Coordinates of C-alpha atoms in Angstrom, one line a residue:
Chain A
M1307 CA -19.7 -61.9 -66.8
N1308 CA -21.0 -61.9 -70.1
K1309 CA -20.4 -63.2 -73.8
S1310 CA -18.3 -59.8 -74.7
A1311 CA -15.7 -61.0 -72.1
I1312 CA -14.8 -64.0 -74.6
V1313 CA -12.3 -62.6 -77.0
N1314 CA -10.3 -66.0 -77.4
P1315 CA -11.2 -67.0 -80.8
K1316 CA -9.6 -70.2 -80.7
I1317 CA -12.1 -71.2 -78.3
V1318 CA -15.2 -69.2 -79.6
E1319 CA -14.9 -70.8 -83.3
D1320 CA -14.1 -74.1 -82.0
Y1321 CA -17.4 -76.0 -82.1
T1322 CA -15.9 -79.2 -80.6
I1323 CA -15.4 -77.2 -77.6
K1324 CA -18.5 -77.4 -75.5
Y1325 CA -17.1 -76.4 -71.7
L1326 CA -14.9 -74.1 -69.9
V1327 CA -13.3 -75.2 -66.7
G1328 CA -11.3 -72.8 -64.2
V1329 CA -9.4 -74.5 -61.5
D1330 CA -7.8 -73.2 -58.6
G1331 CA -5.5 -75.7 -57.3
G1332 CA -3.1 -75.4 -53.8
G1333 CA -1.6 -77.3 -51.4
S1334 CA -4.9 -78.1 -49.4
G1335 CA -7.5 -78.7 -52.2
T1336 CA -8.4 -78.0 -55.7
R1337 CA -11.9 -76.0 -56.9
I1338 CA -13.2 -76.2 -60.2
I1339 CA -15.9 -74.5 -61.8
V1340 CA -17.7 -75.6 -65.3
T1341 CA -19.2 -73.0 -67.4
D1342 CA -20.7 -73.4 -71.1
K1343 CA -19.2 -71.0 -73.8
K1344 CA -21.5 -68.0 -72.5
L1345 CA -19.2 -68.5 -69.5
K1346 CA -23.1 -69.5 -67.6
I1347 CA -21.8 -71.7 -64.5
L1348 CA -23.1 -75.4 -64.8
A1349 CA -21.3 -76.8 -62.2
S1350 CA -18.5 -77.1 -59.5
A1351 CA -16.7 -79.4 -57.3
Q1352 CA -13.7 -79.6 -54.6
G1353 CA -11.3 -82.3 -54.3
D1354 CA -7.5 -83.1 -53.3
P1355 CA -4.8 -80.9 -53.7
S1356 CA -3.2 -80.1 -56.8
A1357 CA -0.2 -77.8 -55.8
L1358 CA 2.4 -78.8 -58.4
G1359 CA 5.1 -78.9 -55.4
Q1360 CA 3.4 -82.2 -54.5
G1361 CA 3.8 -84.0 -57.8
I1362 CA 2.6 -83.1 -61.2
E1363 CA 1.3 -87.1 -61.9
K1364 CA -0.8 -86.3 -58.5
A1365 CA -1.9 -82.8 -59.3
W1366 CA -3.6 -83.7 -62.6
R1367 CA -5.3 -86.8 -61.0
A1368 CA -6.7 -84.2 -58.5
I1369 CA -7.9 -82.1 -61.5
V1370 CA -9.7 -84.7 -63.5
D1371 CA -11.3 -86.5 -60.7
T1372 CA -12.7 -83.2 -59.3
L1373 CA -14.0 -82.5 -63.0
A1374 CA -15.6 -85.5 -63.1
R1375 CA -17.3 -85.2 -59.8
A1376 CA -18.6 -81.8 -60.8
F1377 CA -20.1 -83.0 -64.1
H1378 CA -21.6 -85.7 -61.7
Y1379 CA -22.8 -83.1 -59.2
G1380 CA -24.3 -80.6 -61.9
S1381 CA -26.0 -83.7 -63.7
I1382 CA -24.1 -83.5 -66.9
P1383 CA -22.9 -86.6 -68.7
V1384 CA -19.3 -86.5 -68.6
P1385 CA -17.9 -85.4 -71.9
M1386 CA -14.8 -86.6 -73.4
L1387 CA -11.5 -84.2 -72.3
S1388 CA -11.5 -82.9 -75.7
E1389 CA -14.3 -81.1 -75.4
C1390 CA -13.2 -79.0 -72.3
A1391 CA -10.9 -75.9 -72.3
I1392 CA -9.3 -75.9 -69.2
G1393 CA -7.7 -72.8 -67.4
L1394 CA -5.6 -73.5 -64.2
G1395 CA -4.5 -71.0 -61.3
L1396 CA -2.0 -73.5 -59.4
S1397 CA 0.1 -73.2 -56.9
G1398 CA 3.9 -73.8 -57.6
A1399 CA 3.2 -72.9 -61.6
N1400 CA 6.1 -70.2 -61.2
N1401 CA 8.4 -73.1 -61.4
V1402 CA 8.9 -73.3 -65.1
I1403 CA 10.1 -76.8 -64.8
W1404 CA 7.1 -78.2 -63.3
K1405 CA 4.9 -75.8 -65.3
N1406 CA 6.2 -77.2 -68.7
E1407 CA 5.6 -80.9 -67.1
F1408 CA 2.4 -80.0 -66.2
Y1409 CA 1.6 -79.0 -70.0
M1410 CA 3.3 -82.0 -71.3
R1411 CA 1.2 -84.4 -69.4
N1412 CA -2.4 -82.7 -70.4
P1413 CA -4.6 -85.6 -70.6
G1414 CA -6.6 -84.6 -73.5
F1415 CA -7.9 -81.0 -72.8
K1416 CA -8.4 -79.2 -76.0
N1417 CA -6.9 -75.9 -74.8
I1418 CA -5.0 -75.5 -72.0
I1419 CA -3.4 -72.3 -70.1
V1420 CA -1.5 -72.8 -66.5
D1421 CA -0.8 -69.7 -64.5
T1422 CA 0.1 -69.2 -60.7
D1423 CA -2.7 -69.2 -58.6
G1424 CA -1.6 -65.6 -57.6
F1425 CA -2.5 -64.5 -60.9
T1426 CA -6.0 -66.2 -61.4
T1427 CA -6.7 -64.5 -57.9
L1428 CA -6.0 -61.3 -59.6
L1429 CA -8.0 -62.0 -62.6
G1430 CA -10.6 -63.1 -60.6
A1431 CA -10.9 -60.0 -58.2
H1432 CA -10.9 -57.3 -60.9
G1433 CA -12.8 -59.1 -63.5
G1434 CA -9.8 -59.8 -65.7
K1435 CA -9.2 -56.1 -65.7
P1436 CA -6.1 -54.3 -64.3
G1437 CA -5.6 -54.0 -60.9
S1438 CA -3.6 -55.3 -58.0
I1439 CA -4.6 -57.9 -54.9
V1440 CA -2.8 -59.1 -51.6
A1441 CA -3.9 -62.8 -51.2
V1442 CA -3.4 -64.1 -47.6
G1443 CA -3.8 -67.8 -46.5
T1444 CA -1.4 -70.3 -45.4
G1445 CA 1.2 -67.9 -47.3
S1446 CA 1.1 -64.6 -48.9
V1447 CA 1.5 -62.7 -52.4
G1448 CA 0.6 -59.7 -53.5
M1449 CA 0.5 -59.1 -57.4
V1450 CA -0.3 -56.4 -60.0
M1451 CA -1.3 -56.4 -63.5
N1452 CA -1.5 -52.6 -65.1
D1453 CA -3.2 -52.0 -68.3
K1454 CA -0.6 -53.1 -70.4
N1455 CA -0.6 -56.6 -69.3
E1456 CA 2.7 -56.0 -67.6
R1457 CA 2.8 -58.0 -64.2
K1458 CA 4.8 -57.8 -60.7
D1459 CA 4.8 -59.8 -57.6
V1460 CA 5.8 -59.4 -53.8
S1461 CA 6.2 -61.6 -50.9
G1462 CA 5.5 -65.2 -51.8
W1463 CA 8.9 -66.4 -50.5
G1464 CA 7.6 -69.0 -48.7
F1465 CA 7.9 -70.6 -44.9
P1466 CA 9.8 -69.9 -42.6
S1467 CA 11.3 -66.8 -43.7
G1468 CA 8.9 -64.9 -45.8
D1469 CA 5.0 -65.1 -46.7
E1470 CA 4.3 -61.7 -44.0
A1471 CA 1.1 -61.6 -42.7
S1472 CA 0.2 -65.1 -43.7
G1473 CA -1.2 -68.0 -41.7
A1474 CA 2.2 -69.7 -40.8
W1475 CA 3.6 -66.5 -40.0
L1476 CA 0.7 -65.5 -37.7
G1477 CA 1.2 -69.1 -36.1
L1478 CA 4.9 -69.1 -35.7
R1479 CA 4.4 -65.8 -34.0
A1480 CA 1.9 -66.7 -31.6
C1481 CA 4.0 -69.5 -30.7
A1482 CA 7.0 -67.3 -29.8
L1483 CA 4.5 -65.4 -27.8
T1484 CA 3.5 -68.7 -26.2
Q1485 CA 6.9 -69.6 -25.3
K1486 CA 7.6 -66.3 -23.5
T1487 CA 4.6 -66.7 -21.5
I1488 CA 5.2 -70.4 -20.3
D1489 CA 9.1 -69.6 -19.7
G1490 CA 8.0 -66.3 -17.7
R1491 CA 9.2 -63.6 -19.9
R1492 CA 5.7 -62.6 -20.6
A1493 CA 2.0 -62.2 -18.4
D1494 CA -0.2 -65.2 -18.9
S1495 CA -2.7 -64.5 -21.9
A1496 CA -5.5 -65.5 -23.4
L1497 CA -3.4 -66.4 -26.8
S1498 CA -0.6 -68.7 -24.6
D1499 CA -4.0 -70.5 -23.3
A1500 CA -5.6 -71.0 -26.5
V1501 CA -2.1 -72.1 -28.2
L1502 CA -1.1 -74.2 -25.3
K1503 CA -4.9 -76.3 -25.4
Y1504 CA -4.6 -76.9 -29.3
C1505 CA -0.8 -78.1 -29.2
G1506 CA -1.7 -80.6 -26.1
K1507 CA -1.8 -78.4 -22.6
E1508 CA 1.8 -79.6 -21.1
P1509 CA 4.9 -77.6 -21.8
S1510 CA 6.3 -80.8 -23.0
Q1511 CA 3.6 -81.3 -25.4
F1512 CA 4.0 -77.8 -27.0
L1513 CA 7.7 -78.7 -27.5
N1514 CA 6.9 -82.2 -29.1
W1515 CA 4.5 -80.3 -31.5
L1516 CA 6.8 -77.7 -32.3
G1517 CA 9.1 -80.2 -33.5
N1518 CA 7.0 -81.7 -35.8
A1519 CA 5.0 -78.4 -36.9
G1520 CA 5.5 -77.2 -40.5
Q1521 CA 4.1 -74.4 -42.3
N1522 CA 0.7 -75.6 -42.5
S1523 CA 0.4 -76.8 -38.6
F1524 CA 1.7 -73.1 -37.7
A1525 CA -1.1 -71.6 -40.3
Q1526 CA -4.0 -73.6 -38.1
L1527 CA -3.4 -71.5 -35.1
A1528 CA -4.1 -68.5 -37.0
P1529 CA -7.5 -68.1 -35.8
L1530 CA -6.4 -68.5 -32.3
V1531 CA -4.6 -65.0 -32.7
F1532 CA -7.7 -63.4 -33.9
Q1533 CA -9.8 -64.7 -31.0
A1534 CA -7.3 -63.7 -28.4
A1535 CA -6.7 -59.8 -29.9
P1536 CA -9.7 -58.6 -27.8
H1537 CA -8.0 -59.9 -24.8
D1538 CA -4.3 -59.9 -25.5
Q1539 CA -2.3 -56.6 -26.4
D1540 CA 0.4 -58.8 -27.9
A1541 CA -1.9 -60.4 -30.3
R1542 CA -4.0 -57.4 -31.2
E1543 CA -0.1 -55.9 -31.9
L1544 CA 0.7 -59.0 -34.1
L1545 CA -2.3 -58.5 -36.1
F1546 CA -1.7 -54.9 -36.8
T1547 CA 2.0 -55.7 -37.8
A1548 CA 0.4 -57.9 -40.2
G1549 CA -1.9 -55.2 -41.6
K1550 CA 1.2 -53.0 -42.1
E1551 CA 3.1 -55.8 -43.9
I1552 CA 0.0 -56.0 -46.3
E1553 CA 0.4 -52.2 -46.7
Q1554 CA 3.7 -52.4 -47.6
M1555 CA 3.0 -55.1 -50.3
A1556 CA -0.1 -52.9 -51.8
K1557 CA 2.0 -49.8 -51.8
T1558 CA 5.0 -51.7 -53.8
L1559 CA 2.7 -53.1 -55.9
D1560 CA 1.3 -49.6 -57.0
P1561 CA 2.9 -46.8 -55.1
N1562 CA 0.7 -44.0 -56.9
N1563 CA -2.6 -46.0 -56.1
E1564 CA -3.3 -45.7 -59.8
L1565 CA -5.3 -49.0 -59.9
P1566 CA -8.0 -51.1 -57.4
L1567 CA -6.8 -53.1 -54.5
S1568 CA -8.8 -56.1 -53.2
I1569 CA -7.1 -58.0 -50.1
C1570 CA -8.0 -61.7 -50.9
G1571 CA -8.3 -65.0 -49.1
R1572 CA -9.9 -66.1 -45.9
L1573 CA -7.1 -64.7 -43.6
G1574 CA -6.7 -61.3 -45.9
E1575 CA -10.2 -60.6 -45.2
A1576 CA -10.0 -61.2 -41.4
L1577 CA -7.1 -58.9 -41.1
I1578 CA -9.1 -56.0 -43.3
P1579 CA -10.1 -54.5 -39.5
Y1580 CA -6.2 -54.3 -38.8
L1581 CA -5.1 -52.6 -41.8
P1582 CA -3.8 -49.1 -41.7
E1583 CA -6.9 -46.7 -42.4
A1584 CA -5.7 -45.3 -45.9
T1585 CA -5.1 -48.8 -47.6
R1586 CA -8.6 -50.4 -45.6
K1587 CA -10.2 -47.4 -47.3
R1588 CA -8.8 -48.4 -50.7
N1589 CA -9.5 -52.2 -50.6
Q1590 CA -12.7 -53.0 -53.0
P1591 CA -14.2 -56.8 -52.3
A1592 CA -13.1 -58.9 -54.8
L1593 CA -15.2 -59.3 -57.9
G1594 CA -14.4 -63.3 -58.2
D1595 CA -12.1 -65.7 -56.5
S1596 CA -9.4 -67.8 -58.2
T1597 CA -11.5 -70.3 -60.2
I1598 CA -13.6 -67.2 -62.0
G1599 CA -9.9 -66.2 -63.1
A1600 CA -9.0 -69.4 -64.0
L1601 CA -11.7 -69.5 -66.5
L1602 CA -11.0 -66.1 -67.3
L1603 CA -7.6 -67.0 -68.1
I1604 CA -8.7 -69.4 -71.2
A1605 CA -12.0 -67.7 -71.8
E1606 CA -9.9 -64.5 -72.4
E1607 CA -7.3 -64.4 -74.7
R1608 CA -3.8 -62.7 -73.1
Chain B
M1288 CA 40.3 -73.1 -9.6
N1289 CA 42.2 -75.2 -6.8
K1290 CA 41.8 -78.6 -5.2
S1291 CA 39.4 -76.7 -2.6
A1292 CA 36.8 -77.0 -5.2
I1293 CA 36.7 -80.6 -5.3
V1294 CA 34.1 -81.6 -2.8
N1295 CA 33.1 -84.8 -4.3
P1296 CA 34.2 -87.6 -1.8
K1297 CA 33.3 -90.4 -4.3
I1298 CA 35.8 -88.7 -6.7
V1299 CA 38.4 -87.7 -4.3
E1300 CA 39.0 -90.7 -2.0
D1301 CA 38.7 -93.2 -5.1
Y1302 CA 42.1 -93.8 -5.9
T1303 CA 41.4 -95.7 -8.7
I1304 CA 40.3 -92.7 -10.6
K1305 CA 43.0 -91.1 -12.1
Y1306 CA 41.4 -88.4 -14.7
L1307 CA 38.6 -86.1 -14.6
V1308 CA 37.0 -85.4 -18.1
G1309 CA 34.9 -82.4 -19.2
V1310 CA 32.6 -82.7 -22.2
D1311 CA 30.8 -80.2 -23.9
G1312 CA 28.7 -82.0 -26.8
G1313 CA 26.4 -80.1 -29.3
G1314 CA 25.0 -80.3 -33.0
S1315 CA 28.3 -79.0 -34.4
G1316 CA 31.0 -80.6 -32.6
T1317 CA 32.0 -81.9 -29.2
R1318 CA 35.0 -80.5 -26.9
I1319 CA 36.6 -82.5 -24.3
I1320 CA 39.3 -81.2 -21.5
V1321 CA 41.3 -83.7 -19.5
T1322 CA 42.4 -82.9 -15.6
D1323 CA 44.2 -84.7 -13.0
K1324 CA 42.3 -84.5 -9.7
K1325 CA 43.8 -81.4 -8.7
L1326 CA 42.1 -79.9 -11.8
K1327 CA 45.4 -79.3 -13.6
I1328 CA 44.6 -79.4 -17.3
L1329 CA 46.3 -82.2 -19.1
A1330 CA 44.9 -82.3 -22.3
S1331 CA 42.1 -81.2 -24.6
A1332 CA 40.6 -81.9 -27.9
Q1333 CA 37.5 -81.2 -30.2
G1334 CA 35.4 -84.0 -32.5
D1335 CA 32.2 -84.7 -34.0
P1336 CA 28.7 -83.7 -32.8
S1337 CA 27.2 -85.4 -29.5
A1338 CA 24.2 -83.7 -29.3
L1339 CA 21.8 -86.5 -27.9
G1340 CA 19.1 -85.7 -30.5
Q1341 CA 21.5 -87.2 -33.2
G1342 CA 21.2 -90.5 -31.5
I1343 CA 22.7 -91.8 -28.4
E1344 CA 25.3 -94.6 -29.7
K1345 CA 26.6 -91.7 -32.2
A1346 CA 27.1 -89.3 -29.1
W1347 CA 28.8 -92.1 -27.1
R1348 CA 30.9 -92.7 -30.0
A1349 CA 32.0 -89.3 -30.9
I1350 CA 33.1 -88.7 -27.0
V1351 CA 35.0 -91.8 -26.6
D1352 CA 36.6 -91.1 -29.7
T1353 CA 37.2 -87.4 -29.2
L1354 CA 38.8 -88.4 -25.6
A1355 CA 41.4 -91.1 -26.9
R1356 CA 42.2 -88.0 -29.1
A1357 CA 42.7 -85.8 -26.1
F1358 CA 44.7 -88.0 -24.6
H1359 CA 46.9 -89.1 -28.0
Y1360 CA 47.4 -85.1 -28.3
G1361 CA 48.6 -84.8 -24.5
S1362 CA 51.1 -87.2 -25.0
I1363 CA 49.3 -89.5 -22.0
P1364 CA 48.9 -93.2 -22.9
V1365 CA 45.0 -93.7 -23.0
P1366 CA 43.8 -95.0 -19.5
M1367 CA 41.0 -97.5 -19.2
L1368 CA 37.9 -95.6 -18.9
S1369 CA 37.1 -96.9 -15.3
E1370 CA 40.5 -95.0 -14.4
C1371 CA 38.2 -91.4 -15.8
A1372 CA 35.4 -89.3 -14.2
I1373 CA 33.1 -87.8 -16.8
G1374 CA 30.6 -84.8 -16.4
L1375 CA 28.9 -83.8 -19.5
G1376 CA 27.0 -80.9 -20.9
L1377 CA 24.7 -82.2 -23.5
S1378 CA 22.2 -80.5 -26.2
G1379 CA 19.0 -82.7 -25.5
A1380 CA 19.9 -83.7 -21.8
N1381 CA 16.8 -81.8 -21.1
N1382 CA 15.2 -84.8 -22.5
V1383 CA 14.6 -87.3 -19.6
I1384 CA 14.6 -90.4 -21.9
W1385 CA 17.8 -89.7 -24.5
K1386 CA 19.5 -88.8 -20.8
N1387 CA 18.5 -92.1 -19.0
E1388 CA 19.5 -94.1 -22.2
F1389 CA 22.8 -92.3 -22.5
Y1390 CA 23.3 -93.2 -18.8
M1391 CA 22.9 -96.8 -19.5
R1392 CA 25.0 -97.1 -22.6
N1393 CA 28.0 -95.6 -20.3
P1394 CA 30.9 -97.7 -21.9
G1395 CA 32.8 -97.9 -18.6
F1396 CA 33.4 -94.6 -17.1
K1397 CA 34.0 -95.1 -13.1
N1398 CA 31.5 -91.8 -12.5
I1399 CA 29.3 -89.9 -14.7
I1400 CA 27.2 -86.9 -14.2
V1401 CA 25.2 -85.5 -17.6
D1402 CA 23.2 -82.1 -17.9
T1403 CA 22.5 -79.9 -20.4
D1404 CA 24.9 -78.1 -22.2
G1405 CA 23.2 -75.0 -20.8
F1406 CA 23.7 -75.9 -17.4
T1407 CA 27.7 -76.3 -17.9
T1408 CA 27.9 -73.2 -19.3
L1409 CA 26.4 -71.5 -16.4
L1410 CA 28.5 -73.5 -14.2
G1411 CA 31.6 -72.7 -16.3
A1412 CA 30.4 -69.1 -16.7
H1413 CA 30.5 -68.5 -12.7
G1414 CA 33.0 -71.3 -11.5
G1415 CA 30.1 -73.5 -10.2
K1416 CA 28.6 -70.4 -7.8
P1417 CA 25.0 -69.0 -8.1
G1418 CA 24.6 -66.8 -11.2
S1419 CA 22.7 -66.5 -14.3
I1420 CA 23.8 -66.6 -18.4
V1421 CA 22.1 -66.2 -21.9
A1422 CA 24.1 -68.4 -24.3
V1423 CA 23.6 -67.5 -28.1
G1424 CA 24.7 -69.6 -30.5
T1425 CA 22.8 -71.2 -33.6
G1426 CA 19.9 -71.4 -30.9
S1427 CA 19.7 -69.4 -27.5
V1428 CA 19.3 -70.4 -24.0
G1429 CA 19.1 -68.5 -20.6
M1430 CA 19.9 -70.1 -17.4
V1431 CA 19.9 -69.3 -13.8
M1432 CA 21.2 -71.0 -10.3
N1433 CA 20.4 -69.4 -7.2
D1434 CA 22.1 -69.7 -3.8
K1435 CA 20.0 -72.9 -3.1
N1436 CA 21.1 -74.8 -6.3
E1437 CA 17.3 -73.8 -7.8
R1438 CA 17.7 -73.6 -11.7
K1439 CA 15.1 -71.5 -14.1
D1440 CA 15.6 -71.3 -17.7
V1441 CA 14.2 -69.1 -20.5
S1442 CA 14.1 -69.6 -24.2
G1443 CA 15.4 -72.6 -26.0
W1444 CA 12.3 -73.6 -27.6
G1445 CA 14.1 -74.4 -30.8
F1446 CA 13.8 -73.2 -34.1
P1447 CA 11.7 -71.8 -36.3
S1448 CA 9.5 -70.6 -33.6
G1449 CA 12.0 -69.6 -30.8
D1450 CA 15.6 -69.3 -29.7
E1451 CA 15.4 -65.4 -29.9
A1452 CA 18.4 -63.6 -30.7
S1453 CA 20.2 -66.7 -32.2
G1454 CA 21.9 -67.3 -35.2
A1455 CA 19.1 -68.7 -36.7
W1456 CA 16.5 -66.4 -35.8
L1457 CA 19.2 -63.5 -37.3
G1458 CA 19.3 -65.5 -40.6
L1459 CA 15.5 -66.3 -40.9
R1460 CA 15.2 -62.3 -40.3
A1461 CA 18.0 -61.4 -42.6
C1462 CA 16.3 -63.4 -45.5
A1463 CA 13.2 -61.6 -45.0
L1464 CA 14.9 -58.5 -45.3
T1465 CA 16.6 -59.7 -48.6
Q1466 CA 13.3 -60.9 -49.8
K1467 CA 11.7 -57.3 -49.5
T1468 CA 14.5 -56.0 -51.0
I1469 CA 14.7 -58.2 -54.1
D1470 CA 10.7 -57.9 -54.6
G1471 CA 10.7 -54.2 -54.4
R1472 CA 9.5 -53.5 -50.9
R1473 CA 13.1 -52.1 -49.4
A1474 CA 15.8 -50.4 -51.0
D1475 CA 19.1 -51.9 -51.9
S1476 CA 21.2 -52.9 -49.1
A1477 CA 24.9 -54.0 -47.9
L1478 CA 22.9 -56.8 -46.1
S1479 CA 20.7 -58.0 -48.9
D1480 CA 23.6 -57.9 -51.2
A1481 CA 25.7 -60.1 -48.7
V1482 CA 22.8 -62.7 -48.4
L1483 CA 22.3 -62.9 -51.8
K1484 CA 25.8 -63.5 -52.7
Y1485 CA 26.0 -65.9 -50.1
C1486 CA 22.9 -68.0 -51.2
G1487 CA 23.6 -67.8 -55.1
K1488 CA 23.3 -64.3 -56.6
E1489 CA 20.1 -65.0 -58.5
P1490 CA 16.6 -64.9 -56.9
S1491 CA 15.9 -68.0 -58.7
Q1492 CA 19.1 -69.6 -56.3
F1493 CA 17.9 -67.9 -53.5
L1494 CA 14.5 -69.5 -53.6
N1495 CA 16.1 -72.8 -53.9
W1496 CA 18.5 -72.5 -50.8
L1497 CA 15.6 -71.0 -48.9
G1498 CA 13.9 -74.3 -49.7
N1499 CA 16.6 -76.4 -48.4
A1500 CA 17.4 -74.2 -45.6
G1501 CA 16.9 -75.4 -41.8
Q1502 CA 18.4 -74.1 -38.7
N1503 CA 22.1 -74.3 -38.9
S1504 CA 22.1 -73.0 -42.9
F1505 CA 20.0 -69.8 -41.5
A1506 CA 22.4 -69.5 -38.7
Q1507 CA 25.4 -69.2 -41.1
L1508 CA 24.0 -65.6 -42.3
A1509 CA 24.4 -64.2 -38.7
P1510 CA 27.8 -62.8 -39.3
L1511 CA 26.3 -61.1 -42.4
V1512 CA 24.1 -59.1 -40.5
F1513 CA 27.1 -57.9 -38.0
Q1514 CA 29.2 -56.8 -41.2
A1515 CA 26.1 -55.1 -43.0
A1516 CA 24.8 -53.1 -39.6
P1517 CA 27.4 -50.2 -40.2
H1518 CA 25.6 -49.7 -43.6
D1519 CA 22.0 -50.9 -43.2
Q1520 CA 19.6 -49.5 -40.7
D1521 CA 17.2 -52.2 -40.7
A1522 CA 20.5 -54.5 -40.0
R1523 CA 21.5 -52.4 -37.1
E1524 CA 17.6 -52.4 -36.0
L1525 CA 17.7 -56.3 -36.0
L1526 CA 20.6 -56.4 -34.0
F1527 CA 19.2 -54.0 -31.4
T1528 CA 16.1 -56.5 -31.1
A1529 CA 18.2 -59.5 -30.6
G1530 CA 19.9 -57.6 -27.6
K1531 CA 16.3 -56.4 -26.4
E1532 CA 15.5 -59.9 -26.4
I1533 CA 18.7 -61.1 -24.5
E1534 CA 18.1 -58.0 -21.8
Q1535 CA 14.3 -59.7 -21.5
M1536 CA 15.4 -63.2 -20.9
A1537 CA 18.2 -61.6 -18.2
K1538 CA 15.6 -59.7 -16.6
T1539 CA 13.0 -63.0 -16.3
L1540 CA 16.1 -65.1 -14.9
D1541 CA 17.1 -62.6 -12.2
P1542 CA 14.3 -59.7 -12.0
N1543 CA 16.4 -58.3 -9.0
N1544 CA 19.8 -58.2 -10.4
E1545 CA 20.9 -60.3 -7.6
L1546 CA 23.4 -62.6 -9.6
P1547 CA 26.2 -62.2 -12.0
L1548 CA 25.4 -62.2 -15.4
S1549 CA 27.3 -63.5 -18.2
I1550 CA 26.4 -63.3 -21.9
C1551 CA 28.1 -66.4 -23.7
G1552 CA 28.6 -67.8 -27.1
R1553 CA 30.2 -66.4 -29.9
L1554 CA 26.8 -64.8 -31.2
G1555 CA 26.4 -63.8 -27.5
E1556 CA 29.8 -61.9 -27.1
A1557 CA 28.9 -60.4 -30.6
L1558 CA 25.7 -59.1 -29.6
I1559 CA 27.0 -57.0 -26.2
P1560 CA 27.5 -53.9 -28.4
Y1561 CA 23.7 -54.1 -29.4
L1562 CA 22.5 -54.9 -25.6
P1563 CA 20.4 -51.8 -23.9
E1564 CA 22.9 -50.3 -21.6
A1565 CA 21.5 -51.6 -18.5
T1566 CA 22.1 -55.0 -19.2
R1567 CA 25.6 -54.2 -20.8
K1568 CA 26.8 -53.0 -17.8
R1569 CA 25.6 -55.7 -15.9
N1570 CA 27.4 -58.3 -18.4
Q1571 CA 30.4 -60.1 -16.6
P1572 CA 32.8 -61.9 -18.9
A1573 CA 32.6 -66.0 -18.4
L1574 CA 35.2 -67.5 -15.8
G1575 CA 35.0 -70.6 -18.0
D1576 CA 33.6 -72.3 -20.8
S1577 CA 31.0 -75.0 -21.1
T1578 CA 33.8 -77.9 -20.9
I1579 CA 35.3 -76.4 -17.5
G1580 CA 31.5 -76.3 -16.3
A1581 CA 31.2 -80.1 -17.1
L1582 CA 34.6 -80.8 -15.3
L1583 CA 32.9 -78.8 -12.3
L1584 CA 29.8 -81.1 -12.7
I1585 CA 31.5 -84.2 -12.0
A1586 CA 34.2 -82.5 -9.8
E1587 CA 32.1 -81.2 -7.1
E1588 CA 28.9 -82.9 -5.7
R1589 CA 25.6 -80.7 -6.3

């Protein structure tokens, strides 16, 4: 990135603003980067979750705390919040009520723009330019922005019915396969062994684990599916099914393959070998992550 | 049924026992039948849920209240509990701690036997004789008993990861298809129209419905899948997939087709047209329901 990327006069011409802050906030943590007005990275830090669904006040506290830590790590005297312009990609920002309340509780940042973490992932992946992404982690979402800045998204409907190809989606299906192994509907397998070991060995412990498991717990099992895939055909087929779900998302976002595509997120990257060939070939590594996208959100006027 | 079915001397020879009671208790209600010692049905009633997972005291209260109502409906003066022998098929009775506590809180029945509602469904379906069942409702479970009274069960691992072919399983998948229709991954369809109409028409209302939906809510959508199947290929395929899941359960229970098979439950019966042919042909209508099975549980010593 270079200075020419900055086209937001509110920030360029406001001499009281010294720092730009990019925030990626989700249900498992917050990541922050700090740059100067030329977008030179000065500091970064990670902190507590700031998904809006967990509470607006909690989100702001996590963000302000993590930002203070970033300045501390970067050996920069902590400035006044009014010297900072902040862009945020937050899980839950598609809920207008939460987003408005978040704006209203701004603790003093001079400029602030909030959008979904899906959109900042998209901005980061293609450097703010038109393109599409499919982001796969605990949940999944696909998003496209064309050259008219028009957006569309797919998936992201949540657990347990949606978020195809996500960690929770894979974990739910890994449990179903394991249950079938235990009660004799399926042969013993590497995946079932691994799931049982993780969830407590005895079927009764597994049953108890299942009774208490939510989206995050199921997502914890996703790595076991990848590890078992070489030895377990059902696990392998599950990953190829996830790959097809990702392809369907990508095709819906950009039916004529006109824009660059990035499959993002730790699980998205792990699933690349399981994508149908045409989609695998179209995939381009993301230029930057969601914190970079959040920075572009505030640095570029859009 | 006739008197020869009664082989339990504890009951036959105990002249203080006047009535036999059969109870089917689940998460949505309790069904009770009352017979004399010749198994002649005298009265029946339905009442509040008595699944053990909702609380032992609550279960007993629902059972005693429903029994009193049955005697009332049958114009029989309510007897002392000590004049009744009671057999119960209760959801949650596979949990030994709950089952023991249930026995300990017996409010005064002279004889009492508790087992799972799956087992009483099996007993009812085959008149207490060896056989197998696959019972499909909000959840699903398969069970077999051979001529040595040995049992085995499959499925029944619960929501959201298991209970293949069940109402909640179908509803979860109906939502996934509807989500794909809304965000453009799938063409408009009869199923999606019906689900959206049920859950609140606007996608935002649907999202809100999804956020609050549990096993029972998803199961409410199952009838929509059957209604849409003639007009929606994905819905039809979903039902055939459910049919294959039921076949897999039946084959696991009785690999050599040695025993009679009954597909039970309201949804199980609705899925019969979607079973693979061989399994569809093997299916025999149940002789009696779970309350009859509960009665046999106490009437026959096993």
